[in-house]
CSV table of C-alpha atoms in Angstrom, one decimal:
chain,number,residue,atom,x,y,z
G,25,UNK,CA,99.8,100.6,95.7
G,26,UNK,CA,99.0,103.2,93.2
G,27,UNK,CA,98.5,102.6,89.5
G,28,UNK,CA,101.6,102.4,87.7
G,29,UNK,CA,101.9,106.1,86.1
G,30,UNK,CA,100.9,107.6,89.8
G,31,UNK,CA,103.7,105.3,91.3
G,32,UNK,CA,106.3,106.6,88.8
G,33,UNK,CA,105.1,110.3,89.0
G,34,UNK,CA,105.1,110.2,92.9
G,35,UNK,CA,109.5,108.4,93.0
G,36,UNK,CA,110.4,110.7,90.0
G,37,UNK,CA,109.0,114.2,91.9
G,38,UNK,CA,110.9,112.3,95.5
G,39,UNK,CA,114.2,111.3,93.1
G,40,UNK,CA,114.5,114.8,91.1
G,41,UNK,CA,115.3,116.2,95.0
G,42,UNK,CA,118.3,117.3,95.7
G,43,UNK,CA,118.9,114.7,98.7
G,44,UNK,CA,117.0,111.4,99.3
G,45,UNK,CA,116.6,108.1,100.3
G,46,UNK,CA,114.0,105.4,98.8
G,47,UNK,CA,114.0,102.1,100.0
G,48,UNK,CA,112.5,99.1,97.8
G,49,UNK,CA,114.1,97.4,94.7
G,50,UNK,CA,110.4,98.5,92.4
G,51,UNK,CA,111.9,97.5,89.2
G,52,UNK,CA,108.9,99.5,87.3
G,53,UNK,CA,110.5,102.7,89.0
G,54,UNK,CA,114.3,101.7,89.1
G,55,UNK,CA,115.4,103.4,86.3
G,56,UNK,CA,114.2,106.7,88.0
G,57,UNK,CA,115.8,106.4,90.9
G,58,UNK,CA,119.3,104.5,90.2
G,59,UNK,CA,119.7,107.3,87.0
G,60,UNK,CA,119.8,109.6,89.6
G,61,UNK,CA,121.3,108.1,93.1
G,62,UNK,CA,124.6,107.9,93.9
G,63,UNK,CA,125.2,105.4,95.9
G,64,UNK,CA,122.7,102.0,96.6
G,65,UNK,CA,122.5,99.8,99.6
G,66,UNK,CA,122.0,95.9,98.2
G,67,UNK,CA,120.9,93.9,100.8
G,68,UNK,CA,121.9,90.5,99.4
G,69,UNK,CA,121.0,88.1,102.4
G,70,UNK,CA,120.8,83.9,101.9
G,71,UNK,CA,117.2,82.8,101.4
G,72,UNK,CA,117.2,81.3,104.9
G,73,UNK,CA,117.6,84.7,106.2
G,74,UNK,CA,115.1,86.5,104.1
G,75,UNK,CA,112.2,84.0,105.0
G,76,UNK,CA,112.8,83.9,108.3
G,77,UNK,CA,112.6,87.9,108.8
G,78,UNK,CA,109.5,87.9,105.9
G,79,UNK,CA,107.4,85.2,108.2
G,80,UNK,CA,108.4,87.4,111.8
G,81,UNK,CA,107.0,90.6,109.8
G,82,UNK,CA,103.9,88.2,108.4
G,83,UNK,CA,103.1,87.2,112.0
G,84,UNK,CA,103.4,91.0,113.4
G,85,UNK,CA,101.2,92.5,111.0
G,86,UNK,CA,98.9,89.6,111.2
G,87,UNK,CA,98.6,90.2,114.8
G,88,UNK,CA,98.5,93.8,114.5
G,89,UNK,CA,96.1,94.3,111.9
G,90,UNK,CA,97.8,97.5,110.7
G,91,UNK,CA,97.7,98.6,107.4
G,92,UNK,CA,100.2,97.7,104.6
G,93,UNK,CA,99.8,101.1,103.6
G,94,UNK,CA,97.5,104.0,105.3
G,95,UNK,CA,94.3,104.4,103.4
G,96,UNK,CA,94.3,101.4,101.5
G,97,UNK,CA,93.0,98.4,103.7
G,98,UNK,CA,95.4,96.6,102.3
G,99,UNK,CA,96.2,94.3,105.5
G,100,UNK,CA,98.2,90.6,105.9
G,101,UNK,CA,95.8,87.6,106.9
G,102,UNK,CA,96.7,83.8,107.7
G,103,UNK,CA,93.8,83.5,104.8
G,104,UNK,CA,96.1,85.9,101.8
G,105,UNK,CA,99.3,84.2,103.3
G,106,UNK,CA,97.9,80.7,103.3
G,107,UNK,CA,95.4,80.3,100.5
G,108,UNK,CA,96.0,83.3,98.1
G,109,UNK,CA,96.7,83.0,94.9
G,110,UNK,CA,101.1,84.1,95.5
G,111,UNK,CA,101.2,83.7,99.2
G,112,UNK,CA,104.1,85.9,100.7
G,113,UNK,CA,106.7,83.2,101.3
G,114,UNK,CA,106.2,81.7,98.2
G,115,UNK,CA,107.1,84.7,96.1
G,116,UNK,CA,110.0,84.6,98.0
G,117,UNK,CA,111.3,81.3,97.5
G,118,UNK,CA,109.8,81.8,94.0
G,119,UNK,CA,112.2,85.2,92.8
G,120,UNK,CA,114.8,84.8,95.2
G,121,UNK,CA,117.7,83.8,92.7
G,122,UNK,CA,116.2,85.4,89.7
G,123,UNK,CA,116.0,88.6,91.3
G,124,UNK,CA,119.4,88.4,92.6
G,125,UNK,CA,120.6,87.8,88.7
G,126,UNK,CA,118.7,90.8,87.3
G,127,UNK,CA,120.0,93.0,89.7
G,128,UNK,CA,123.6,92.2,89.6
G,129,UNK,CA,123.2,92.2,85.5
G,130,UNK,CA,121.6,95.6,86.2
G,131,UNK,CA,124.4,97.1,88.2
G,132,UNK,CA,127.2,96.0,85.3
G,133,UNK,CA,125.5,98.3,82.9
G,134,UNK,CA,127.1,101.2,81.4
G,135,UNK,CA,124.4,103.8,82.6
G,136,UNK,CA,124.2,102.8,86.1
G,137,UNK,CA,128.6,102.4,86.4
G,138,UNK,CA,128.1,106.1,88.6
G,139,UNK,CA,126.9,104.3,91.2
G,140,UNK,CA,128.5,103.5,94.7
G,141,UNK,CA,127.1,99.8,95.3
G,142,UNK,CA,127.4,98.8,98.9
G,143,UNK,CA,126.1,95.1,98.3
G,144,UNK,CA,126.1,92.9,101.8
G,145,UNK,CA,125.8,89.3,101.9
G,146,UNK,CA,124.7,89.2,105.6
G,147,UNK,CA,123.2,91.5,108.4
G,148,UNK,CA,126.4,91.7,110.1
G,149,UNK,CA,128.3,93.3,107.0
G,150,UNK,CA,125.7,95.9,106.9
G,151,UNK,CA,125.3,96.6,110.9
G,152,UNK,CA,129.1,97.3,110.5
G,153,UNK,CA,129.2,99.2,107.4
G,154,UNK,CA,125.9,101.7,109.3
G,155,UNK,CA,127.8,101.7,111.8
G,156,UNK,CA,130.6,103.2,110.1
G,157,UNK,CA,128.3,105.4,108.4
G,158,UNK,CA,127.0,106.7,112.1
G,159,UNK,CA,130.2,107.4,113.1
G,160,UNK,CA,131.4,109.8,110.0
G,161,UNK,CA,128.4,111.7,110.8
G,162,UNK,CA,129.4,112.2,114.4
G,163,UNK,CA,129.6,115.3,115.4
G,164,UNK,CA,132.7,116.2,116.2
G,165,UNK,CA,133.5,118.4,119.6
């Protein structure tokens, strides 16, 4: 990832556009991007469900070797996932619940009460709630 000012250049030139979508929860860039969204997308899943989809994208990239992000040879490895200093998984079990407080205690704040929340508890909620989406923005014959 970029260094810090960079990162919060690059989201505030994407977030002062007139129509956007960012996806990631970066709290050092969040209040960039909720001060001027409309509507967010929570993705509140149980921990059961959030490890089991971080370990299937673990193995993929493992196998794949792709990078993280282009340019950076930044890549996943049984040896960073394993033996690193924050493995993955870890962090995940680690900031689970935590981060699920901050962001609900976020959300109540005066200054972000403009937004739309759309917070789903499990895949299903939001498969429905896209599809919904999808078919508002059907065109219409």
């Amino acid at each position: 990832m970029a260094e810090l000012p960079v990162f919060r250049s690059r989201v505030a030139e994407v977030a002062a556009g007139e129509r956007w979508v960012i996806d990631g929860g970066y709290s050092d860039v969040r209040d960039l991007v909720w001060a001027r969204a409309d509507s967010v997308v929570w993705l509140d899943y149980p921990l059961a469900v959030t490890l089991s989809r971080l370990v299937r994208r673990i193995v993929a990239r493992i196998r794949d070797g792709s990078e993280l992000w282009p340019g950076t040879g930044n890549r996943e490895t049984i040896r960073n996932q394993l033996v690193s200093r924050d493995p993955l998984v870890w962090f995940a079990i680690r900031t689970h619940r935590g981060r699920r407080r901050r962001i609900a205690a976020m959300l109540a704040r005066r200054e972000y009460a403009h937004l739309e929340v759309h917070r789903f508890r499990e895949p299903r909620e939001a498969e429905r709630w896209l599809q919904a989406q999808r078919s508002l923005r059907a065109p219409r014959i």
